[in-house]
PDB file of C-alpha atoms in Angstrom:
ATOM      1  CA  UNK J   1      -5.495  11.573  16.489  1.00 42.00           C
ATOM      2  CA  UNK J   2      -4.492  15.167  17.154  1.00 43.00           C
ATOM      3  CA  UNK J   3      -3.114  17.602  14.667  1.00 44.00           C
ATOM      4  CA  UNK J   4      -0.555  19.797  15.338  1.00 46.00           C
ATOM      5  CA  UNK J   5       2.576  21.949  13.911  1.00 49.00           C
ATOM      6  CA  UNK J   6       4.059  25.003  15.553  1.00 56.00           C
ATOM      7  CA  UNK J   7       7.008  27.102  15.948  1.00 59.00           C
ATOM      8  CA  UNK J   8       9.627  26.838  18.617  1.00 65.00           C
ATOM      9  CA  UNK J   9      10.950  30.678  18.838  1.00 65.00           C
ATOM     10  CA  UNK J  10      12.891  29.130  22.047  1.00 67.00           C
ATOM     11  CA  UNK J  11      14.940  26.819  20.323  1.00 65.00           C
ATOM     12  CA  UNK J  12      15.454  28.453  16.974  1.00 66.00           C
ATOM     13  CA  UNK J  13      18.333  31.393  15.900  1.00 64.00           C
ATOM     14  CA  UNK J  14      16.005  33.981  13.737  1.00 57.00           C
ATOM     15  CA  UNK J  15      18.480  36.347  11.441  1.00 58.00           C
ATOM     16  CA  UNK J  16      17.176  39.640  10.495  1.00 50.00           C
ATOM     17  CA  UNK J  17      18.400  42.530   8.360  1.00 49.00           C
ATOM     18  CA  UNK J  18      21.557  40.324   7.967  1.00 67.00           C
ATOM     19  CA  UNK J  19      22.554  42.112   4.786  1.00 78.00           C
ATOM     20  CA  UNK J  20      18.674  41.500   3.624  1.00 87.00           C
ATOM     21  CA  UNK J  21      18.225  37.674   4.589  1.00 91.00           C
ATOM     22  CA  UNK J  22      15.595  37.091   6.229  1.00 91.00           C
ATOM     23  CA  UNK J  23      14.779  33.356   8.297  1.00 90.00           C
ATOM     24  CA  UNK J  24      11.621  33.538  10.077  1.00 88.00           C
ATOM     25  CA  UNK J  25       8.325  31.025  10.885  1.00 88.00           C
ATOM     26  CA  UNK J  26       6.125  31.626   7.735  1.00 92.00           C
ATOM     27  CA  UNK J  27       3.395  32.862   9.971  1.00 90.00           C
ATOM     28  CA  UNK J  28       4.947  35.905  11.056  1.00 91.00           C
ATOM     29  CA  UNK J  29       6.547  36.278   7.650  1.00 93.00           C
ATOM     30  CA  UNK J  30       2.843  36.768   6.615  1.00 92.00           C
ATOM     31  CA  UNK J  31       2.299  39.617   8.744  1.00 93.00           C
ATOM     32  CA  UNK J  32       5.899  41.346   8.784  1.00 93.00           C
ATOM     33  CA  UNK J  33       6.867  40.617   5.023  1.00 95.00           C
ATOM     34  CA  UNK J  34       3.390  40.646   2.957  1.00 95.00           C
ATOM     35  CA  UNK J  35       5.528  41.895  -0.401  1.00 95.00           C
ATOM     36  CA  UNK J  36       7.393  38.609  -0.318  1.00 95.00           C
ATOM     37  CA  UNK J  37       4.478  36.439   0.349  1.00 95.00           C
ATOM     38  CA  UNK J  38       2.316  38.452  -2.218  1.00 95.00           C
ATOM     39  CA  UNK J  39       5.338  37.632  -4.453  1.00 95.00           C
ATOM     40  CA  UNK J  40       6.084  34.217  -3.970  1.00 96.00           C
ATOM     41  CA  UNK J  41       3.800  32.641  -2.196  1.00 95.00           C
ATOM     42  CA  UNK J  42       2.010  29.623  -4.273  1.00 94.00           C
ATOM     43  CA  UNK J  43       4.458  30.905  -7.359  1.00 92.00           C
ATOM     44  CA  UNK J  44       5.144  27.224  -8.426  1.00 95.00           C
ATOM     45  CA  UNK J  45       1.513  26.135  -7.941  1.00 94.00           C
ATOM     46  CA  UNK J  46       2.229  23.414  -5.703  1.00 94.00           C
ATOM     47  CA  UNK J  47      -1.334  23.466  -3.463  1.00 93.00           C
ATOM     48  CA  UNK J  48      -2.592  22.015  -7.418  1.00 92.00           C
ATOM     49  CA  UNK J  49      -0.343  19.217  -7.547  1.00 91.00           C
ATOM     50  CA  UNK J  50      -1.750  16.375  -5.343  1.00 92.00           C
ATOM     51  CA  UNK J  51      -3.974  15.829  -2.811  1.00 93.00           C
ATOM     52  CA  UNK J  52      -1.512  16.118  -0.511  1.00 93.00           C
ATOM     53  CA  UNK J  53      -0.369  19.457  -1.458  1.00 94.00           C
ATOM     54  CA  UNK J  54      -3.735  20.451  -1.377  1.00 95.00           C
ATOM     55  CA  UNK J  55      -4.531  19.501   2.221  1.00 93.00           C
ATOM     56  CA  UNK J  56      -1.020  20.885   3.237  1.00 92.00           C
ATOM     57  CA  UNK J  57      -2.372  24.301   2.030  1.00 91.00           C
ATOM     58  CA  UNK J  58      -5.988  24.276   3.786  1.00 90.00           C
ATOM     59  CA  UNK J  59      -4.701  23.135   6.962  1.00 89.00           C
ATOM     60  CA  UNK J  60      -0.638  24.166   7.404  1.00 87.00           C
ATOM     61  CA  UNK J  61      -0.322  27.489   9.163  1.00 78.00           C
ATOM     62  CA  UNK J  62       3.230  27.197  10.279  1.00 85.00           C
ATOM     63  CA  UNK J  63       6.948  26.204   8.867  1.00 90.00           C
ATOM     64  CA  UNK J  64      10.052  28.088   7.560  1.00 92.00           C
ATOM     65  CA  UNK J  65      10.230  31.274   5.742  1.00 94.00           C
ATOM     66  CA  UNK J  66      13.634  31.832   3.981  1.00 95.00           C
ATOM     67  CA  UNK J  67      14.649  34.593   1.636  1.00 96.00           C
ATOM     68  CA  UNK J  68      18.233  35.062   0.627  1.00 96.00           C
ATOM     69  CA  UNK J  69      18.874  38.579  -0.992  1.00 95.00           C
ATOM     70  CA  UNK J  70      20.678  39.181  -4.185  1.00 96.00           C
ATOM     71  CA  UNK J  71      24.204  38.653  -4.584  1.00 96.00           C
ATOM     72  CA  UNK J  72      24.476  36.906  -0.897  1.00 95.00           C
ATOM     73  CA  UNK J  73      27.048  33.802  -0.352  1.00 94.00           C
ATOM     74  CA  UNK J  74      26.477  32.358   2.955  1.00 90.00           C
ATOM     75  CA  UNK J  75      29.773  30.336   4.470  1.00 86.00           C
ATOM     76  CA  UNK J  76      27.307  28.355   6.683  1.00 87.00           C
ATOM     77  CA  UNK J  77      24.341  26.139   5.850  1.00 91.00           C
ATOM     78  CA  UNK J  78      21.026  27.069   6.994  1.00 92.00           C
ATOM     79  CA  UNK J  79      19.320  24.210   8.907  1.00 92.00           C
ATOM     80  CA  UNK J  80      15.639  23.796   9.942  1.00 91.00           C
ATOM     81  CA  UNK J  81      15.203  20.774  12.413  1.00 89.00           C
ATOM     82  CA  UNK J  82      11.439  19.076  12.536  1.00 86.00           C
ATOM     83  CA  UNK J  83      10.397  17.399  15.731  1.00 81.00           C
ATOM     84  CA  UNK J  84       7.087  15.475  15.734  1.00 77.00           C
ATOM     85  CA  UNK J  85       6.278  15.399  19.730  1.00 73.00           C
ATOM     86  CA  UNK J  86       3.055  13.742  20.266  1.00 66.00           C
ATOM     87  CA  UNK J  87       2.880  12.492  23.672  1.00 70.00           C
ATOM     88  CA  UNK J  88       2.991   8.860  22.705  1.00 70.00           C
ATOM     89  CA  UNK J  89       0.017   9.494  21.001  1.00 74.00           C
ATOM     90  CA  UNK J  90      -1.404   9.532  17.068  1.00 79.00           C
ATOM     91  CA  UNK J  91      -0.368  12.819  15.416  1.00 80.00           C
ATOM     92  CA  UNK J  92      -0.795  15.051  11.798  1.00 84.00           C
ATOM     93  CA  UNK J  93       1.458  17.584  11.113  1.00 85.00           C
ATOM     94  CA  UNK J  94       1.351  19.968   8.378  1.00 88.00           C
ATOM     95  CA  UNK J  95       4.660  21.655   7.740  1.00 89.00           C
ATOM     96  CA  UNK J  96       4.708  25.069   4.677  1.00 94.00           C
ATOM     97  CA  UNK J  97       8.173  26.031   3.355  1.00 95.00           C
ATOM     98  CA  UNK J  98       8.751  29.018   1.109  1.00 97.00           C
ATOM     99  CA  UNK J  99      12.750  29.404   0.324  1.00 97.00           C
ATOM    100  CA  UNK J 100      13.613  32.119  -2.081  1.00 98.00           C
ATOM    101  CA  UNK J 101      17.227  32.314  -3.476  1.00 98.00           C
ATOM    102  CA  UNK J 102      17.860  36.253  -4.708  1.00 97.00           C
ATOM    103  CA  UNK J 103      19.875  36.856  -8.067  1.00 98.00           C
ATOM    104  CA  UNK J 104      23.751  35.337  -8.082  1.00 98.00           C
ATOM    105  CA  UNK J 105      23.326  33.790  -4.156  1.00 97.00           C
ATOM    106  CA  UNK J 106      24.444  30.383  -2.716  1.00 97.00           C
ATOM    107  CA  UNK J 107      23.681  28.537  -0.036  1.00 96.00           C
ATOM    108  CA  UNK J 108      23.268  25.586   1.645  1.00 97.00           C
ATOM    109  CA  UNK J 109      19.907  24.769   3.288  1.00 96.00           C
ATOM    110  CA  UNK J 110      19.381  21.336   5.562  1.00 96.00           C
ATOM    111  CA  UNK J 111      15.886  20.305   6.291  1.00 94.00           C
ATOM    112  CA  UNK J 112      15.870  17.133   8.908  1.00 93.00           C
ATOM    113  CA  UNK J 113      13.103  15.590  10.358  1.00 89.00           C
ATOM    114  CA  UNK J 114      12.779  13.678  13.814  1.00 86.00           C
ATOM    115  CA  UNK J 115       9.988  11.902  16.036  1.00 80.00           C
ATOM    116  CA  UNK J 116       9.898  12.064  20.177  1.00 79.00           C
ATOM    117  CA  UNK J 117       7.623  10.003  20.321  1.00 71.00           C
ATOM    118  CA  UNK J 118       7.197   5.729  19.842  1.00 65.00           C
ATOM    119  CA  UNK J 119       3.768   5.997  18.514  1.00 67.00           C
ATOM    120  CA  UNK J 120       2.279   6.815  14.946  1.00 78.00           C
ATOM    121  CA  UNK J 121       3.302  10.365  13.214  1.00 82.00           C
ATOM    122  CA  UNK J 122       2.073  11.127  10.042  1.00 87.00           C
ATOM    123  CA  UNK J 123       4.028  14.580   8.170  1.00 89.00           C
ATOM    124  CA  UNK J 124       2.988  16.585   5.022  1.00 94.00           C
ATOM    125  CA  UNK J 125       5.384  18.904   4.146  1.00 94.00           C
ATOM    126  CA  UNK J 126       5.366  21.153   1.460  1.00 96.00           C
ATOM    127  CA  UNK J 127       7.918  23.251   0.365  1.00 97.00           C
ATOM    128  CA  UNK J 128       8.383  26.019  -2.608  1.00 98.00           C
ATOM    129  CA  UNK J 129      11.649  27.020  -3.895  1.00 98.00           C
ATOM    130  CA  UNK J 130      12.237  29.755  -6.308  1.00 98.00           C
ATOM    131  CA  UNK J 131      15.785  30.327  -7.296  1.00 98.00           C
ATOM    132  CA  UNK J 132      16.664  33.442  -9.243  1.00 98.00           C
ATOM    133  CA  UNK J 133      18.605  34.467 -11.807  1.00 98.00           C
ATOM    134  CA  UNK J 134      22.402  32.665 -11.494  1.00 98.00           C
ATOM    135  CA  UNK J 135      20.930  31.837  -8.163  1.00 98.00           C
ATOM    136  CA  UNK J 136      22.757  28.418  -6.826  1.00 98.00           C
ATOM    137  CA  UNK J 137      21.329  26.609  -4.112  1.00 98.00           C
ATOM    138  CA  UNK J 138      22.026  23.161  -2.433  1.00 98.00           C
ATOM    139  CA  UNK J 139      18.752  21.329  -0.484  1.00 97.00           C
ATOM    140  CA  UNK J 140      19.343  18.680   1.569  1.00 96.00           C
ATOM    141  CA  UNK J 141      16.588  16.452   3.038  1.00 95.00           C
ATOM    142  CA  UNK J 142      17.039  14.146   6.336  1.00 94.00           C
ATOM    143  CA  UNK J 143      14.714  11.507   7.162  1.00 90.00           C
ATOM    144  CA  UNK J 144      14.742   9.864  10.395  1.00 85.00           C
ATOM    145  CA  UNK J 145      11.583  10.382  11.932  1.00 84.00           C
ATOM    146  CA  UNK J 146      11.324   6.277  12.714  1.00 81.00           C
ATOM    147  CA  UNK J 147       9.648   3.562  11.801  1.00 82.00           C
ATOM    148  CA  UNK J 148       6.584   3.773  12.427  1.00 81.00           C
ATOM    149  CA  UNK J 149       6.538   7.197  11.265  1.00 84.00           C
ATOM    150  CA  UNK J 150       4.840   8.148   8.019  1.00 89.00           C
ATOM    151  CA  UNK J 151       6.195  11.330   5.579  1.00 91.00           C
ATOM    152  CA  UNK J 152       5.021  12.755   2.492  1.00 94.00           C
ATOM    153  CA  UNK J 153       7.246  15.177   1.214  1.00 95.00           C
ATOM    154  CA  UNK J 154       6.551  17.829  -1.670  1.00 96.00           C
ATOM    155  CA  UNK J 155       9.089  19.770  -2.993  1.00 97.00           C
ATOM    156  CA  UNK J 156       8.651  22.061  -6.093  1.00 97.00           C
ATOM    157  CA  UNK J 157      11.181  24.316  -7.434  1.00 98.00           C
ATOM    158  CA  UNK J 158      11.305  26.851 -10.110  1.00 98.00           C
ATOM    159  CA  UNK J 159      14.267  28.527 -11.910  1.00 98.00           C
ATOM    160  CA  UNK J 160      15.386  30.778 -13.724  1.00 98.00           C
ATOM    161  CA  UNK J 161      18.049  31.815 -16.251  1.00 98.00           C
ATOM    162  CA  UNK J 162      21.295  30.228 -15.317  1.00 98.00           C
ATOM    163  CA  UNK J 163      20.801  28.850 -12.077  1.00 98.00           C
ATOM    164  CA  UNK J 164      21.661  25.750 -10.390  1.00 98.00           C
ATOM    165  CA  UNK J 165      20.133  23.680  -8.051  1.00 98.00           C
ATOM    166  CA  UNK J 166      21.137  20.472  -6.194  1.00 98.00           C
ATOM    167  CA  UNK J 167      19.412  18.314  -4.033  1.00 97.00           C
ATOM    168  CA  UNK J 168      20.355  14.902  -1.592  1.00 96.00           C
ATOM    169  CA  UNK J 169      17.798  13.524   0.029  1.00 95.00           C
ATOM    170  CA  UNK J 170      18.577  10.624   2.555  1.00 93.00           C
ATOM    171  CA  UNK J 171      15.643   8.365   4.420  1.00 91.00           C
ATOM    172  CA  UNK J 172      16.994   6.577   6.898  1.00 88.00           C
ATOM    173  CA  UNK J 173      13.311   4.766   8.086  1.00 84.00           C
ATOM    174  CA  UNK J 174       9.825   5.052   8.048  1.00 83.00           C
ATOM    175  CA  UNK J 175       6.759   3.149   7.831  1.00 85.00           C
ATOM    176  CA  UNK J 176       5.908   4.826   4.290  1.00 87.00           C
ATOM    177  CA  UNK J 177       7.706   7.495   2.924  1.00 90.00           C
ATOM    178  CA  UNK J 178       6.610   9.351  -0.091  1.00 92.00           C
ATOM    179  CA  UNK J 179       8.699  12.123  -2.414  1.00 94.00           C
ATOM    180  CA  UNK J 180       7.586  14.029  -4.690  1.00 95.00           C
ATOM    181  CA  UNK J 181      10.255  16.877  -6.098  1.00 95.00           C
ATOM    182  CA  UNK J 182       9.138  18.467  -9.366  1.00 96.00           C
ATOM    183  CA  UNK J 183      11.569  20.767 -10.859  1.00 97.00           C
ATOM    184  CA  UNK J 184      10.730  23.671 -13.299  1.00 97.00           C
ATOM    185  CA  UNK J 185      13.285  25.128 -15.576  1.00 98.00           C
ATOM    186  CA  UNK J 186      11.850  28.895 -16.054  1.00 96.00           C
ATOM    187  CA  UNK J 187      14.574  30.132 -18.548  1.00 97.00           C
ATOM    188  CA  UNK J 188      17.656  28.819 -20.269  1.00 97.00           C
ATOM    189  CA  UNK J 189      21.025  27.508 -18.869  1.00 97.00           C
ATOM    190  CA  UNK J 190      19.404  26.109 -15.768  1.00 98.00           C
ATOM    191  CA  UNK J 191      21.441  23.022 -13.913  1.00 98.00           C
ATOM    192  CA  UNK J 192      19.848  20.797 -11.805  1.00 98.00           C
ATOM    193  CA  UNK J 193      21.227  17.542  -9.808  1.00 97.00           C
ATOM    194  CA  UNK J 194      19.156  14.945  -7.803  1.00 96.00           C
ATOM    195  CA  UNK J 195      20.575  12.876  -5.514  1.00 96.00           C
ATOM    196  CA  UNK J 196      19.326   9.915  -2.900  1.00 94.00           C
ATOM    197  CA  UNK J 197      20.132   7.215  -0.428  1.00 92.00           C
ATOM    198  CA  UNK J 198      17.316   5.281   1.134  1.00 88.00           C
ATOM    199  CA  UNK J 199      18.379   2.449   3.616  1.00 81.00           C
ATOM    200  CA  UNK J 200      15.035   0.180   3.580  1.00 74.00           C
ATOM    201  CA  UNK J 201      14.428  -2.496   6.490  1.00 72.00           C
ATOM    202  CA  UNK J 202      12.000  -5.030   7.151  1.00 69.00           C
ATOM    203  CA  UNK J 203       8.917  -4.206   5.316  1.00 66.00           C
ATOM    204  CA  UNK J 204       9.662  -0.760   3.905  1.00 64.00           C
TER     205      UNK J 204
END
C-alpha cells in the first residue's frame, strides 16, 4: 500500500494579489505566507479531535490553502478537485485544508473528490475553517471517489460575531464513508446551516 498526496501546479489556476486573496497548495503557503499559517494554522484544534485528525497532521504535507481578505465578494465559486491516482494499486492519502474567510466576505468554495483508479483508496482529509467577523461562507462537499473507495472527512469550523456559514455535503458512493463537521460558534449572532444527501447502494 503506497501513500501519497501532492499538488498538481499543471492543472490548477493559482490567484495571487487578487485584491489580497490568496489560493495556493498549503505547502508553499508555509514558506511564502508564514503570518497566516502562524495565525491560523491548528486555530480550531482539529489534529486533537480523533485519531484521524491526528494522523492527518503527522503525515499530510500537502492540500489547499485559501484566504479571502476582508470585505471581498467573489461572483464565482472556488473549487478544489481531489484525484486519488494509484496505478490500480492500494493507496493513503492525506489531504490538509486551511480556508480563512476575512471580515464581511462571501464565497462559495466546492471541494470534490474522485478516484482513477478500480482498486482500494483510502482519504483523510482534514480541513479548518475560520470565518471572521460578518464573514459568510458556503462549503460544499462532493463525494464520488467509488465504491470501493474509503473517505474520512474532518471538517471543523470556527466563527465569529455575526457570521454565517452553510454547508451541503453530497456522497454519491463509497465503501465507508465517515463525516465528522464540528462547528464552533466564537461570538454572538453566528448562523449556521447543514445540509446532506447520501445515495447508499448495496452494502453501504
Amino acid at each position: 500500500m503506497k501513500a501519497i498526496s501532492f499538488y498538481s501546479k499543471q492543472f490548477s489556476d493559482e490567484i495571487l494579489n487578487n485584491k489580497g486573496l490568496i489560493i495556493k497548495n498549503i505547502a508553499d503557503a508555509k514558506k511564502s505566507n508564514p503570518e497566516l499559517i502562524n495565525k491560523y494554522f491548528e486555530n480550531t484544534d482539529i489534529s486533537s479531535e480523533n485519531f484521524f485528525t491526528s494522523v492527518n497532521t503527522a503525515f499530510s504535507f500537502d492540500g489547499s490553502f485559501i484566504s479571502i481578505p476582508n470585505n471581498l465578494a467573489l461572483d464565482k465559486p472556488i473549487h478544489i478537485i481531489n484525484f486519488s491516482d494509484g496505478n490500480n494499486k492500494k493507496t493513503i492519502s492525506q489531504y490538509r485544508n486551511l480556508i480563512i474567510a476575512g471580515k464581511n466576505s462571501n464565497v462559495q468554495i466546492v471541494n470534490s473528490f474522485h478516484s482513477l483508479t478500480v482498486n482500494y483508496t483510502l482519504t483523510n482529509i482534514s480541513t479548518e475553517i475560520i470565518l471572521e467577523e460578518n464573514a459568510n461562507l458556503n462549503f460544499n462537499i462532493f463525494q464520488g471517489e467509488g465504491d470501493d473507495a474509503f473517505q474520512i472527512n474532518s471538517t471543523k469550523v470556527n466563527q465569529e460575531k455575526n457570521s454565517n456559514f452553510s454547508s451541503h455535503t453530497i456522497t454519491l458512493c463509497g465503501s465507508i464513508v465517515r463525516n465528522d463537521l464540528k462547528i464552533e460558534h466564537k461570538a454572538e449572532n453566528c448562523e449556521t446551516n447543514l445540509f446532506g444527501l447520501y445515495l447508499p447502494d448495496r452494502e453501504q
